[in-house]
Structures are given as structure tokens and as C-alpha cells.
Coordinates of C-alpha atoms in Angstrom, one line a residue:
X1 CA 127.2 114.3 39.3
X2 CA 126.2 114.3 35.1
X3 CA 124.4 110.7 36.0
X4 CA 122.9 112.0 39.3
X5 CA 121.8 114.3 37.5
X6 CA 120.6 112.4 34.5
X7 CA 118.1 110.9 36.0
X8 CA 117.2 113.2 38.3
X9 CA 118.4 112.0 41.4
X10 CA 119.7 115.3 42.7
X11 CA 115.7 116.0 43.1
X12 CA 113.5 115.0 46.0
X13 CA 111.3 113.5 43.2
X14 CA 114.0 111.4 41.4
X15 CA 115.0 109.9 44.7
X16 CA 112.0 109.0 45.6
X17 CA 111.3 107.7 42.4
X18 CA 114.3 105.1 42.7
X19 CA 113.9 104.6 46.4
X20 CA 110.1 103.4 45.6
X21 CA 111.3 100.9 43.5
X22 CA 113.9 99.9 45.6
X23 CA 111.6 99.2 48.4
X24 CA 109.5 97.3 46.2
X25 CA 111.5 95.0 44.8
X26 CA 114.0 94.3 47.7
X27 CA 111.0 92.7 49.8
X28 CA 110.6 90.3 47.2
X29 CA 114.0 88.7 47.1
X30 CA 114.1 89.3 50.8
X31 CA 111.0 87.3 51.0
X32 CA 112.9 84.2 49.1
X33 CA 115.9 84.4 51.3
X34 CA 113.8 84.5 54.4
X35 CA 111.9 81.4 53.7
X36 CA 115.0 79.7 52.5
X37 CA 116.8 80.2 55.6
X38 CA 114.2 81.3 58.5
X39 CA 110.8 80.1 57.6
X40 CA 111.5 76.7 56.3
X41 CA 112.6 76.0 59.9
X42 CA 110.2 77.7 61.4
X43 CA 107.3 75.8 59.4
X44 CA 109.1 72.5 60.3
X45 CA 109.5 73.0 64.0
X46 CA 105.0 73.4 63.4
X47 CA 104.7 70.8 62.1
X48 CA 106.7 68.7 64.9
X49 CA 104.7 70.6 67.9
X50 CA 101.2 69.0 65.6
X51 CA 102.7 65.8 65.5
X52 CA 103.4 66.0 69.3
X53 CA 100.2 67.0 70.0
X54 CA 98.3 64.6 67.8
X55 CA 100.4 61.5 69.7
X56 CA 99.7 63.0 73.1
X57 CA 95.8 62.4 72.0
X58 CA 96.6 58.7 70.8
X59 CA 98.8 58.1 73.8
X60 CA 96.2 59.0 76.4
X61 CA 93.7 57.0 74.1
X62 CA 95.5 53.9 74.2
X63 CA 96.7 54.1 77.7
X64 CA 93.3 54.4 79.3
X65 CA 91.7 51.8 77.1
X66 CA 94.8 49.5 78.3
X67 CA 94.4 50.6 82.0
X68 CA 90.7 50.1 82.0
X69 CA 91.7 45.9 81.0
X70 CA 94.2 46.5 84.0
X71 CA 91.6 47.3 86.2
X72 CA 89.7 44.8 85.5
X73 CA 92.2 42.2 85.5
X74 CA 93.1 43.3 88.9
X75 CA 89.0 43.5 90.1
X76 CA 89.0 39.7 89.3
X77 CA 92.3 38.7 91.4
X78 CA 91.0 41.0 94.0
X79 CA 87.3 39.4 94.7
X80 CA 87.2 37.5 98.0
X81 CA 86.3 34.1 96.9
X82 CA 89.2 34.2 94.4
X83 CA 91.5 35.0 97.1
X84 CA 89.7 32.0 98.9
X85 CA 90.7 29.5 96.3
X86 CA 87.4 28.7 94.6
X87 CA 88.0 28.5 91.6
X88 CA 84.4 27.5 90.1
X89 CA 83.6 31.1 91.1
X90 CA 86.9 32.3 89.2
X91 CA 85.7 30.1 86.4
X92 CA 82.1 31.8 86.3
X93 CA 83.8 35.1 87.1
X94 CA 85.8 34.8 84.2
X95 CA 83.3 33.6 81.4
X96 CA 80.9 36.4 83.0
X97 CA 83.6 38.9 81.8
X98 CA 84.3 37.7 78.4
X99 CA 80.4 37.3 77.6
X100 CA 80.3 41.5 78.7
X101 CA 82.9 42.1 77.4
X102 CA 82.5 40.3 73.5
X103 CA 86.0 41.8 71.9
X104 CA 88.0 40.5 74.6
X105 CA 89.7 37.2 73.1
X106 CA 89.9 35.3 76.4
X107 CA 91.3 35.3 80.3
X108 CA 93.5 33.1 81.5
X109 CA 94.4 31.9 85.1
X110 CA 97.3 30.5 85.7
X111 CA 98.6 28.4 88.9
X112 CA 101.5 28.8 90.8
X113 CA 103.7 26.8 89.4
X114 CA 103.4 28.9 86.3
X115 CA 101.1 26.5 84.4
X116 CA 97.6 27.7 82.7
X117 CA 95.1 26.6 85.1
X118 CA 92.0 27.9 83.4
X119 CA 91.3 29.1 79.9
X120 CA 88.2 28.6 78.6
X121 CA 90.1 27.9 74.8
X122 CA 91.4 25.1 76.3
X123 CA 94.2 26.1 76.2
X124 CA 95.1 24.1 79.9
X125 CA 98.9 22.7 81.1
X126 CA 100.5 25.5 78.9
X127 CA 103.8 26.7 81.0
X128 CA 104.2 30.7 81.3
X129 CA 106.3 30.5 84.2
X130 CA 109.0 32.1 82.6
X131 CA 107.2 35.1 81.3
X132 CA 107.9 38.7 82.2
X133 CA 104.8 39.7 83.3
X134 CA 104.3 36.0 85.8
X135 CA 107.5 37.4 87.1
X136 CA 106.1 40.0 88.2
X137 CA 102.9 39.1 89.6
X138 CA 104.6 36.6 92.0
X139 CA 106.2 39.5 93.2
X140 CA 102.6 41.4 93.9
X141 CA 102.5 43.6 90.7
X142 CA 100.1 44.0 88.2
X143 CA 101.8 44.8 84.7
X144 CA 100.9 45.4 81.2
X145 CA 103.7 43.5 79.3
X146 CA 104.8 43.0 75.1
X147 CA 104.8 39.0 74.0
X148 CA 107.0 38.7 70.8
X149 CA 105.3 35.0 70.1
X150 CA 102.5 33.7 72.0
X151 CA 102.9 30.3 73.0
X152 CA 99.4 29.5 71.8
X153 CA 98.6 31.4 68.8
X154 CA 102.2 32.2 67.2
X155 CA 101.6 36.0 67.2
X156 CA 102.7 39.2 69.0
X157 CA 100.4 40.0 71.7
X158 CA 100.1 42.7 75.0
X159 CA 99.2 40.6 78.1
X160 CA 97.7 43.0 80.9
X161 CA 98.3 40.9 84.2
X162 CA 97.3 41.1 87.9
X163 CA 98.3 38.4 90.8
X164 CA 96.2 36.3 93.0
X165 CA 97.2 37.2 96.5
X166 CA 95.6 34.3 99.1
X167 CA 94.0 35.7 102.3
X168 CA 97.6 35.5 103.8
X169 CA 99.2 37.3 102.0
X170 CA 101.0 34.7 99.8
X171 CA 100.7 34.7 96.1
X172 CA 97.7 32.2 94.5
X173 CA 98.8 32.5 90.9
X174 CA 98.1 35.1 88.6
X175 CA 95.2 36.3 86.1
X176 CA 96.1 37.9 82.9
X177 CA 94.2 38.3 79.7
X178 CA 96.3 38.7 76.2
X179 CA 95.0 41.1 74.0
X180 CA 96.2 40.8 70.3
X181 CA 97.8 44.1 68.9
X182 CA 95.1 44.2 65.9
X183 CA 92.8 45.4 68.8
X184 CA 94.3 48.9 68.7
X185 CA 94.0 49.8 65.1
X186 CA 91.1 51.0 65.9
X187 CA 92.3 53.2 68.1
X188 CA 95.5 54.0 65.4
X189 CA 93.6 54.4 62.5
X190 CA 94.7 52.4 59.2
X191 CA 98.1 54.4 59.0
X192 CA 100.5 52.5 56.3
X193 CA 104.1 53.0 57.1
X194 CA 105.7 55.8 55.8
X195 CA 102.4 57.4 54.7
X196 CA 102.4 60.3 57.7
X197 CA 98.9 59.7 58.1
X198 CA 98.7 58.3 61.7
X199 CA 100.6 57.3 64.1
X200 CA 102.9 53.6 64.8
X201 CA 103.2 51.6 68.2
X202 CA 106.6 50.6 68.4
X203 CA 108.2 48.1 71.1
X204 CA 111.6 48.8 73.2
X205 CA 113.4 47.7 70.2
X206 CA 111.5 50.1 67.3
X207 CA 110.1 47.3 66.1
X208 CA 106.3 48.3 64.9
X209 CA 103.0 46.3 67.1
X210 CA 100.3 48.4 65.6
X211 CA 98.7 49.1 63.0
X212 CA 99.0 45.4 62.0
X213 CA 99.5 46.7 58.0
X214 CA 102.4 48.3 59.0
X215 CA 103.9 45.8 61.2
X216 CA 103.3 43.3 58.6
X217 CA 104.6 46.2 55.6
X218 CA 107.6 46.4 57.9
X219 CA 108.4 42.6 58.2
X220 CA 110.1 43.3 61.8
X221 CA 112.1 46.4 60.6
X222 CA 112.8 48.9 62.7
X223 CA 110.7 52.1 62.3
X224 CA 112.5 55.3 62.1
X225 CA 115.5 54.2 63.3
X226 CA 117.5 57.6 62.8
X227 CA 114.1 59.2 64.3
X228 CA 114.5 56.7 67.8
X229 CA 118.7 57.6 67.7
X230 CA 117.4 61.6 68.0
X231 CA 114.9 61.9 70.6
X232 CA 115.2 61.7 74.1
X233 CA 113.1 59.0 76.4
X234 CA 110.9 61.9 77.6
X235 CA 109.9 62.9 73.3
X236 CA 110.0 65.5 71.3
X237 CA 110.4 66.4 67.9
X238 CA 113.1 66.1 65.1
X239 CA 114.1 66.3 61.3
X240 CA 116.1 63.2 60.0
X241 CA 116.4 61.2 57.0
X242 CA 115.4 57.5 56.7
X243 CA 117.1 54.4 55.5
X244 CA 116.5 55.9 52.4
X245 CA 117.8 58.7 52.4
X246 CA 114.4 60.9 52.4
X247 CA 114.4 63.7 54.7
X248 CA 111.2 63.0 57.6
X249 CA 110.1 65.2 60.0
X250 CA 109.1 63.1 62.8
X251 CA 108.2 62.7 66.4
X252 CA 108.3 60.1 69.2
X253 CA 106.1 59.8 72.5
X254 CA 107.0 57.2 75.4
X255 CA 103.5 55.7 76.8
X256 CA 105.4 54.3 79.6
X257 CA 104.2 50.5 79.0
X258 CA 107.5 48.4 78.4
X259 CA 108.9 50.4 76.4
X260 CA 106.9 51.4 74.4
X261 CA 106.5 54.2 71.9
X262 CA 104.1 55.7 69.3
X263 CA 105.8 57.5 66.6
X264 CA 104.6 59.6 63.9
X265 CA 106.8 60.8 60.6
X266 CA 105.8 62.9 57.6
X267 CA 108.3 63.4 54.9
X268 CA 109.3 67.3 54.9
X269 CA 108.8 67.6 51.1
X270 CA 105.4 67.3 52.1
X271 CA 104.7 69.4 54.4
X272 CA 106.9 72.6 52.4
X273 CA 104.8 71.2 49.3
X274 CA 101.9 74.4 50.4
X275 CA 104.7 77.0 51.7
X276 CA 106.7 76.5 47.9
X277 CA 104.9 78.8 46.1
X278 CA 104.7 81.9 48.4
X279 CA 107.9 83.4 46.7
X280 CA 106.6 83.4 43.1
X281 CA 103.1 84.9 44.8
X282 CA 105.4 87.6 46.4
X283 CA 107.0 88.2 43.5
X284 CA 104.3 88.6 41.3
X285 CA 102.7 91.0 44.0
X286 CA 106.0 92.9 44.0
X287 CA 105.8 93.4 40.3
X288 CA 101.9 94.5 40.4
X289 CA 102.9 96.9 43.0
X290 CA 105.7 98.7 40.8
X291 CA 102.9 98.9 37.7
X292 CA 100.4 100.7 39.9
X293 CA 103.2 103.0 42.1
X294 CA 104.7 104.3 39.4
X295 CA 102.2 107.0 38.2
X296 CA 101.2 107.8 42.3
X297 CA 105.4 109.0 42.7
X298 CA 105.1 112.4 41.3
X299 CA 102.3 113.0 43.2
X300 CA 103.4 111.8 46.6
X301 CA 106.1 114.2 46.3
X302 CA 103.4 117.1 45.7
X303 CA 101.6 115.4 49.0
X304 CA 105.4 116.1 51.0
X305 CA 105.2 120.0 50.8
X306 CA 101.9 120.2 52.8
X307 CA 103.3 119.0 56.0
X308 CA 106.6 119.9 55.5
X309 CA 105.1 123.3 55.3
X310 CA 102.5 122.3 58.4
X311 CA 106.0 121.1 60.2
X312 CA 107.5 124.8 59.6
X313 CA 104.3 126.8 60.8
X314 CA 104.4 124.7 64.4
X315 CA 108.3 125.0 64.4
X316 CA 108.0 128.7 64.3
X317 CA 105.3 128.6 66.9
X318 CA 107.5 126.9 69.7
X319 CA 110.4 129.7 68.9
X320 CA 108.1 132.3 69.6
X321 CA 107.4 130.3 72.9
X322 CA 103.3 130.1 72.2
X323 CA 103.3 126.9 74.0
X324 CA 99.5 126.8 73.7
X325 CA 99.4 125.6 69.9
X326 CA 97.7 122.3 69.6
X327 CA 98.6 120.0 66.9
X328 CA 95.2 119.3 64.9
X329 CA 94.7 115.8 64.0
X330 CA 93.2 117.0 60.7
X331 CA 96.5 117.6 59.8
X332 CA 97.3 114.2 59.7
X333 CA 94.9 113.3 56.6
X334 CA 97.0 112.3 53.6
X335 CA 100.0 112.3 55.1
X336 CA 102.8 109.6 53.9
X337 CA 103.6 107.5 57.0
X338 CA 107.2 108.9 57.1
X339 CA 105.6 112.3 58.0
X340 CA 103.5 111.3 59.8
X341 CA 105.5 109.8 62.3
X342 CA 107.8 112.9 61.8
X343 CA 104.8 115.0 62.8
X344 CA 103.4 113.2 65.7
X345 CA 106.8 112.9 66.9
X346 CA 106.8 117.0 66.8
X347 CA 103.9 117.1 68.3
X348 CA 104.3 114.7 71.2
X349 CA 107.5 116.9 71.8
X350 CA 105.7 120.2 71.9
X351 CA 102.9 118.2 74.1
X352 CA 106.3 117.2 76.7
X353 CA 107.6 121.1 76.6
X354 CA 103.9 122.4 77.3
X355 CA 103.8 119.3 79.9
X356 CA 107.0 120.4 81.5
X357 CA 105.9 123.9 81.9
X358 CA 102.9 123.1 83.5
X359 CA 104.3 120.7 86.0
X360 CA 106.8 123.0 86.8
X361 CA 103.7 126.0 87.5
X362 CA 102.1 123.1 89.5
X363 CA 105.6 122.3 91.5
X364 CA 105.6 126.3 92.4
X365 CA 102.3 126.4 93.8
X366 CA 101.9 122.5 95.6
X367 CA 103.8 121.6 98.7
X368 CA 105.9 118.6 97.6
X369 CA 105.4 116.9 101.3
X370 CA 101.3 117.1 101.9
X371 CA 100.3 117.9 98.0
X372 CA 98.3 121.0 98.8
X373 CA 98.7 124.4 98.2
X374 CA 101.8 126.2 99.2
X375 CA 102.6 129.6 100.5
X376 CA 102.9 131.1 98.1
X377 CA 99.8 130.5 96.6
X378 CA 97.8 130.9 99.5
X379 CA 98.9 134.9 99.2
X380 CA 98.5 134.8 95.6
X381 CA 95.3 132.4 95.3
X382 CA 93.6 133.5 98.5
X383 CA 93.9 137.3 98.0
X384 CA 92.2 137.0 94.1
X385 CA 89.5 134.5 95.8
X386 CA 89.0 137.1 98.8
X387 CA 88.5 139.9 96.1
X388 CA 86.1 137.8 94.8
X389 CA 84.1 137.4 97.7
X390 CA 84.3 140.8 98.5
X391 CA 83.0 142.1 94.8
X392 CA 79.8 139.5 95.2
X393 CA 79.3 140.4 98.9
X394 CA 79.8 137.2 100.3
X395 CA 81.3 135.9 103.5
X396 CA 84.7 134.4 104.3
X397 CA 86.7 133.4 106.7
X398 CA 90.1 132.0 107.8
X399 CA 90.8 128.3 109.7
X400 CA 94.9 128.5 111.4
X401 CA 95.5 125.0 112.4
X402 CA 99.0 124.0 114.0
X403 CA 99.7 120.3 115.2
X404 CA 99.8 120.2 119.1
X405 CA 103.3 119.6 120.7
X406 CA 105.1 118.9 116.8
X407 CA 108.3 118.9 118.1
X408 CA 107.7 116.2 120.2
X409 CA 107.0 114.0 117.5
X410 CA 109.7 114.7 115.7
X411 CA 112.3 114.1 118.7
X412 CA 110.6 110.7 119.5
X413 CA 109.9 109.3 116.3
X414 CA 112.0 111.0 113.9
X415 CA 111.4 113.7 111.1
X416 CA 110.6 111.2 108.6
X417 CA 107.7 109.8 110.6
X418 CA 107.0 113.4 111.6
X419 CA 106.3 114.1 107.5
X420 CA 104.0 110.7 107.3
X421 CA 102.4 112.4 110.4
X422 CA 102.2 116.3 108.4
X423 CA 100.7 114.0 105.2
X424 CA 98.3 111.9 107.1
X425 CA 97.2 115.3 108.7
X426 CA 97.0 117.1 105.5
X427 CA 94.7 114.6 104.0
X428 CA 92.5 114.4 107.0
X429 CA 92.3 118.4 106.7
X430 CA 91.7 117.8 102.6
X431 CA 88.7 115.3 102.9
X432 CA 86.7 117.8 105.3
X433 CA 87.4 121.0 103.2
X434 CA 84.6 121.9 100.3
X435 CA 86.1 121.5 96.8
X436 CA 85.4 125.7 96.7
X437 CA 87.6 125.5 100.0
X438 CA 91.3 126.8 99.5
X439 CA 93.3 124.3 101.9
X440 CA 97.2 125.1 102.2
X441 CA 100.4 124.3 104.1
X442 CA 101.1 128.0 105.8
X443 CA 104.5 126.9 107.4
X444 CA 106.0 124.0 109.1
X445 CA 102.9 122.3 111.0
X446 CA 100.5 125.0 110.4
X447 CA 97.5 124.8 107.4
X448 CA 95.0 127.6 106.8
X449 CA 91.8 127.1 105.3
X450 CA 89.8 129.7 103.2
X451 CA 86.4 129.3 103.0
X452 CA 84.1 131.1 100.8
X453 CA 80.7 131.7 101.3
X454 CA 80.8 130.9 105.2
X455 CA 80.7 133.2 108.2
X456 CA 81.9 132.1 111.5
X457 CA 79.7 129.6 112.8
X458 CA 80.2 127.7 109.3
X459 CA 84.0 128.3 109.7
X460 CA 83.6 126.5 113.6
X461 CA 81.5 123.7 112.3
X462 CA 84.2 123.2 109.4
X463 CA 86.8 123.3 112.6
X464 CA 85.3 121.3 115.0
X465 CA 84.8 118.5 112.4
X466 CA 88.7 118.5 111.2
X467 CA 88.8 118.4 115.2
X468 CA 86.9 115.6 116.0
X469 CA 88.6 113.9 112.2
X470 CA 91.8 113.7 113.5
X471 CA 90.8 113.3 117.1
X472 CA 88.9 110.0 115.7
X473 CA 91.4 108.8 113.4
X474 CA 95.2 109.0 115.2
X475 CA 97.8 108.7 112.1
X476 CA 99.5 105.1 111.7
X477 CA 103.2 104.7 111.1
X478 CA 105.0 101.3 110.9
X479 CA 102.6 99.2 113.0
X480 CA 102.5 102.4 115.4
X481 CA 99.6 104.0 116.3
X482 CA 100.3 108.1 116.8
X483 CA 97.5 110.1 118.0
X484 CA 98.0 113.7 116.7
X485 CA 95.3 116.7 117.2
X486 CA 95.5 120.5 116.4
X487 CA 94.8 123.6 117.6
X488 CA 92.3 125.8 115.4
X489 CA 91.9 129.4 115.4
X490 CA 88.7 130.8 113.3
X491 CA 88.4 134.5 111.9
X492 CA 85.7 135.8 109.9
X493 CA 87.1 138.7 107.0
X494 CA 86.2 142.2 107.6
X495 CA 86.4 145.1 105.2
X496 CA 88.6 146.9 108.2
X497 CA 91.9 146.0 107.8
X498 CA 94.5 146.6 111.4
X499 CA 97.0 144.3 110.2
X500 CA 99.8 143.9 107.4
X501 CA 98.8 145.2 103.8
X502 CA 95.5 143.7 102.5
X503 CA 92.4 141.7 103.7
X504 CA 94.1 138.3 103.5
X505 CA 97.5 139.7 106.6
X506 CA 94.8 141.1 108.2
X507 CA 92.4 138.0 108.4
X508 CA 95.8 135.6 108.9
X509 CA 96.7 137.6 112.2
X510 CA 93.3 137.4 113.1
X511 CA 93.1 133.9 113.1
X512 CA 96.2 133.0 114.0
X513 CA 95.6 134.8 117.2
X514 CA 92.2 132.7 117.7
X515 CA 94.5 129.7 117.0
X516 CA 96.8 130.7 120.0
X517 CA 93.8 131.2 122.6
X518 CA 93.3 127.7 121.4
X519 CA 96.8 126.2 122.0
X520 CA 96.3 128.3 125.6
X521 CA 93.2 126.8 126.3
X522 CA 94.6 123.5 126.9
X523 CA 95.2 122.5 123.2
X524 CA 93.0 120.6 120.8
X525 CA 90.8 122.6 120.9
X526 CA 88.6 125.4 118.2
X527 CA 88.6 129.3 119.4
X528 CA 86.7 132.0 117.7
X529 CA 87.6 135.6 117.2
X530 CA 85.3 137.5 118.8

């Protein structure tokens, strides 16, 4: 208690005081433990979802260049005379292509029997006929294909292929055309291995093809070999250290062409190298923040008492039940968040009680079934807005409607299609009414309308077109169509008054008899008091 006390703790000041530097301070060492154990990861796993993305553009690059030759390939296999067997139109076919087409290094045909036919290197008698991708075009398929040593110029090369199918249907040899690997660093960029600046093309075996400089930095080593163990054949992203022992964030992409894969890896010391120094910014924020908070304390606690005190006033205006009091937003001005929340929270609260008593006013007054007016408030309502008429001299008068033959609805379909039957009429009866109009639910299948301002010829052109409304417009239930119609009695008020207690008795007999001399005349019908 003395060191409570002595430093003023058992005051709302004093606590506040050590609170506020509390709060300051613990977000900055929070802020080092978070990045330590949560962001790090987080910044990682962004960096991966970039390196996807950026190999997802290369891959599509590279494959389309690579099925363009393809299609090519396969155009000149496919042309008629070709499939014929001349082979001076291959010939001029072919050294049509390459003059087109000036960085492609040449196009080869090759016989049946496996043996270059046609190259116009000279490169003629050379036997491929145990190649991977002849293999394949004797059994029909074109194929895009990796050659570890060409047979003609010592170096790695990708050999896009198509056959030669005769007009019979047998196979006439094949046409490929081998592209040397240094044609794609164009497309790869000048990445050097290890670099992270671009992306590798590895073969089945991680072996790099292109960029050349790599493959020739490399010497045949397999790239990222820890990388290749990680990642599934359908790609992804992962964090693993290379042969050296450096820790790489890295990702792999199949393209889906012998195996091959482009691969891109970035060592994670460079990509944390901008995220390092966000502590020691936090920090020094933190430490700016306690200089300048300190001499705003004692005053914050000053800036408490005002809505504390605003909280009290409101308070004691809910026990004394004057539900009315709105909570000014003015109020809110210079309030500390914590009280403000406190006092919108107060306020919301004594919004829901105020809420709650007008819905349950609203709930005494509506019919729950058809959403108008109830009984009740047809006596209470319609007697004020009768008195009302009366005092400016104004006409009124009373509609009774009742549903023809109800009951039979209810025994045939049910009360539950008889209430979608009361609603559907009670809506019909709604959209004719004037806004000014009072429409209600007297009882069971009976409504009353009071109209104001409107003798009885209005009141029977107000009946006749609920009438014709529902007449027009039978109610539909579950695919069912049931036509419904009502009888409607009509009585103008009268300052004479021969039944019940008041005007309103008197002018609900009256019309309730006219509705009756409808039902008896045959039913949906409109009868007027005479």
C-alpha cells in the first residue's frame, strides 16, 4: 500500500500514468517478437507467391514460343505433296522456312530408316534412329524433346519434331528442327546462378539448359537440388538451404516438356535485408511517443470527468424512465476512445430499450397475421380520427368487408392457407385504401375501412374497386389458384347516434348491416345504407 501509494497509484491519474507507459513500450517489444516469429514467415511465404507468379509469366513465354516451332514443324509434315513423297518440294519448303524464319539454325528431314535425309548443313547419312523424339514420331506424335549431346554439333539442344504420315496412313519419316538452348536466354534474361535475378530451365534431372552462363557456371550440377527434393510435380514454393549451407527461398514450375522445369531461388537474407530494420524504427517511435505523452497524462485524466459526468446525467435519465433522451453526438468531441466506446455502447443500449418499447406499442396496435391495424386501434384510432372529422365538418364513412364462404376455405385447404388467403386479402384491401385511409382487421375475416373526407358515393367507388381488386386478382397458394371475393357494406357517419356508445358503434352497426344485405344479395357484392 506505502509504494502504491508512493507513486500515486491508488489515483486514477497515477494509474494512468503507468498504464500509458506500459502500453507504449509493450508494442515495441511485441513488435520484435512478432516479426521474429510471425512476420518473418509471413514475408517469406510473399515472396514465394512472386516467384510463382514471375515463373508462371516465363513458362507461358517459353511454351508458346516452343509451340509456335511445333506448329510449324507439324505444317511442313502435314502439306500434301510432302505426304506425296516429293521431296524437292520438302527441300524448297524447308529452305523457304529457314530464309523467314533467320534465327532458326536449320530443319532436318530424316528417312525412315532413321537416317538424315535432308539438311541443308550437310549434315546427310547422320543416324537418329534411336532418338527419343524419332521414336515417337514413328508412332504418329509430334514431340518437343531434350538432346544431352547432338550428334552434329557436340552441344545440348531441344529438338521440336513432327512425323511424315504418307497418304496411307503409314509413316514417311519425320521432320524436326533442333533449336540450341542459347535461343531462350532471351526469353530468360541473363540470370547468373545463384543471383535470384531470373529464372533457370532445368532438365528431368535438375540439371540447368538455360541461361547458357549458368549452365556453363554450373558445369552439369544440379540446380537446387534440396529445392527439386521439396516441391511437388505440380510447383509451389519452399525455404531450403543449398549445398552450401545458405538458406534460399525458392520455387519450381513444371512446363510440362520432358521434364522440364524453370526454377527461381533468392537467398532469404535478401529478401529480410528491407524488413530488418522495422524494430529499431518501432522502437525509436515507441520512445518519441513516451517524450511527447508524458505532459498530455494529467490532462487526459481532467478530459475523463466530462463524460463520466455526461455517462451519469443519461444514466439518471433511463431510471426515471424518460426514454425520449437522445444521446448528442456533440458529446462525443474529445472523448478518449475508451469512453467513447463506453458511451456509444450506452447509448446504443438506451436506442435498444426506446426500440423495444416502440415495437412493443407497434405489436399492440398491428395485427401480426395481415400487418394492419388491429382492433383495438380501430376503436381507439378511428374514434380520435372521427372527432376530427367531425370538429372540421368533414365527411366520413365506414367500409365492413367479410370474405365470402371463409369457412370453406379453411375446411378445404387448411387454416394455414386460409391466413396466406386473409394476407393476400389484406394487401389487396391496403393498396386500394388512401394513405389518410384507416384500414384494419375488425375480427376473423372481416376489415373495416375509415375514410375521411368521403361521403357515400366515394365510400362505394372505394368498395367496388376492392371488389373488382380481388375479383381480378384470385389469391395464389402453392401452385394453386384460389379465387376469394367479399361482401361490402358502406355507411356514411351521422351526428345521430342509435347504436352502442359513440359515433364510431353507431357507424360500425350501420355498416355492418349494409355488409349483410350484401352477403344476402347473393354475395360479392357492395350494399349501401340508405
Amino acid at each position: 500500500m506505502r509504494s502504491t501509494r508512493l507513486f500515486g497509484l491508488d489515483s486514477l491519474r497515477g494509474s494512468l500514468r503507468l498504464f500509458t507507459f506500459l502500453l507504449v513500450l509493450l508494442p515495441v517489444a511485441l513488435a520484435g517478437t512478432f516479426f521474429s516469429l510471425f512476420d518473418r514467415e509471413r514475408i517469406l511465404r510473399v515472396e514465394q507467391t512472386q516467384l510463382l507468379a514471375a515463373l508462371r509469366q516465363d513458362r507461358t513465354v517459353i511454351r508458346s514460343w516452343l509451340e509456335t516451332r511445333l506448329e510449324n514443324i507439324t505444317f511442313l509434315a502435314d502439306q500434301e505433296p510432302v505426304r506425296r513423297g516429293d521431296r524437292d518440294f520438302l527441300a524448297r519448303s524447308i529452305r523457304g522456312y529457314l530464309q523467314a524464319h533467320s534465327h532458326i539454325y536449320t530443319v532436318v528431314y530424316v528417312n525412315t530408316d532413321g537416317v538424315v535425309a535432308f539438311d541443308p548443313k550437310g549434315n546427310r547419312g547422320l543416324y537418329l534412329g534411336d532418338r527419343d523424339y524419332i521414336a515417337a514420331a514413328k508412332a504418329g506424335r509430334a514431340s518437343i524433346a531434350t538432346v544431352d549431346a547432338s550428334r552434329a554439333t557436340g552441344g545440348p539442344l531441344c529438338v521440336v519434331c513432327a512425323p511424315v504420315i504418307d497418304l496411307a496412313g503409314h509413316y514417311a519419316g519425320a521432320i524436326f528442327m533442333p533449336v540450341e538452348l542459347v535461343s531462350l536466354d532471351h526469353i530468360l534474361g541473363q540470370t547468373a546462378l545463384g543471383k535470384g535475378t531470373g529464372a533457370v530451365l532445368t532438365d528431368s534431372q535438375g540439371r540447368i539448359l538455360a541461361p547458357t552462363g549458368a549452365a556453363a557456371a554450373a558445369n552439369g550440377a544440379v540446380v537446387a537440388e534440396a529445392l527439386q527434393r521439396k516441391l511437388p510435380p505440380s510447383g509451389r514454393g519452399a525455404i531450403f538451404r543449398n549445398r552450401d549451407g545458405l538458406e534460399m527461398v525458392g520455387a519450381a514450375l513444371p512446363l510440362q516438356i520432358d521434364g522440364w522445369r524453370l526454377v527461381r531461388e533468392i537467398p532469404t537474407a535478401t529478401v529480410l535485408a528491407g524488413y530488418r530494420r522495422q524494430p529499431l524504427f518501432v522502437a525509436l517511435g515507441g520512445l518519441a511517443t513516451v517524450l511527447l505523452i508524458t505532459p498530455l497524462v494529467l490532462q487526459f485524466c481532467r478530459r475523463l470527468e466530462r463524460p463520466m459526468g455526461v455517462l451519469s446525467r443519461y444514466a439518471r435519465e433511463l431510471q426515471a424512465k424518460r426514454y425520449d433522451m437522445a444521446c448528442s453526438s456533440k458529446e462525443l468531441h474529445g472523448m478518449p476512445v475508451e469512453m467513447r466506446e463506453l458511451f456509444e455502447t450506452f447509448c446504443t443500449m438506451a436506442s435498444e430499450v426506446r426500440r423495444h418499447i416502440e415495437e412493443s406499442e407497434r405489436l399492440s396496435i398491428q395485427d401480426p397475421l395481415t400487418g394492419l391495424y388491429n382492433r383495438r386501434f380501430l376503436f381507439d384510432g378511428g374514434a380520435k380520427l372521427l372527432e376530427a372529422a367531425q370538429r372540421a365538418k368533414r365527411a366520413c364513412c365506414c367500409l365492413m368487408l367479410d370474405v365470402d364462404h371463409f369457412k370453406e376455405v379453411n375446411d378445404s385447404h387448411g387454416h394455414q392457407v386460409g391466413d396466406q388467403a386473409l394476407a393476400h386479402i389484406a394487401w389487396s384491401i391496403a393498396g386500394c385504401a388512401r394513405k389518410s385511409d384507416l384500414v384494419a382487421r375488425y375480427g376473423g375475416e372481416e376489415f373495416v375501412v375509415l375514410l375521411t373526407g368521403a361521403d357515400r358515393d366515394q365510400g362505394r367507388a372505394l368498395a367496388e374497386r376492392i371488389r373488382r381488386a380481388l375479383a381480378d386478382r384470385p389469391c395464389r397458394i402453392q401452385g394453386r389458384v384460389l379465387p376469394v371475393t367479399v361482401s361490402i357494406g358502406v355507411a356514411e357517419a351521422r351526428q345521430e347516434v342509435h347504436f352502442g356508445a359513440g359515433m364510431l358503434d353507431d357507424l360500425l352497426v350501420r355498416a355492418d348491416r349494409a355488409m349483410y344485405q350484401a352477403k344476402a344479395a347473393g354475395r360479392d357484392q357492395v350494399a349501401v345504407e340508405t
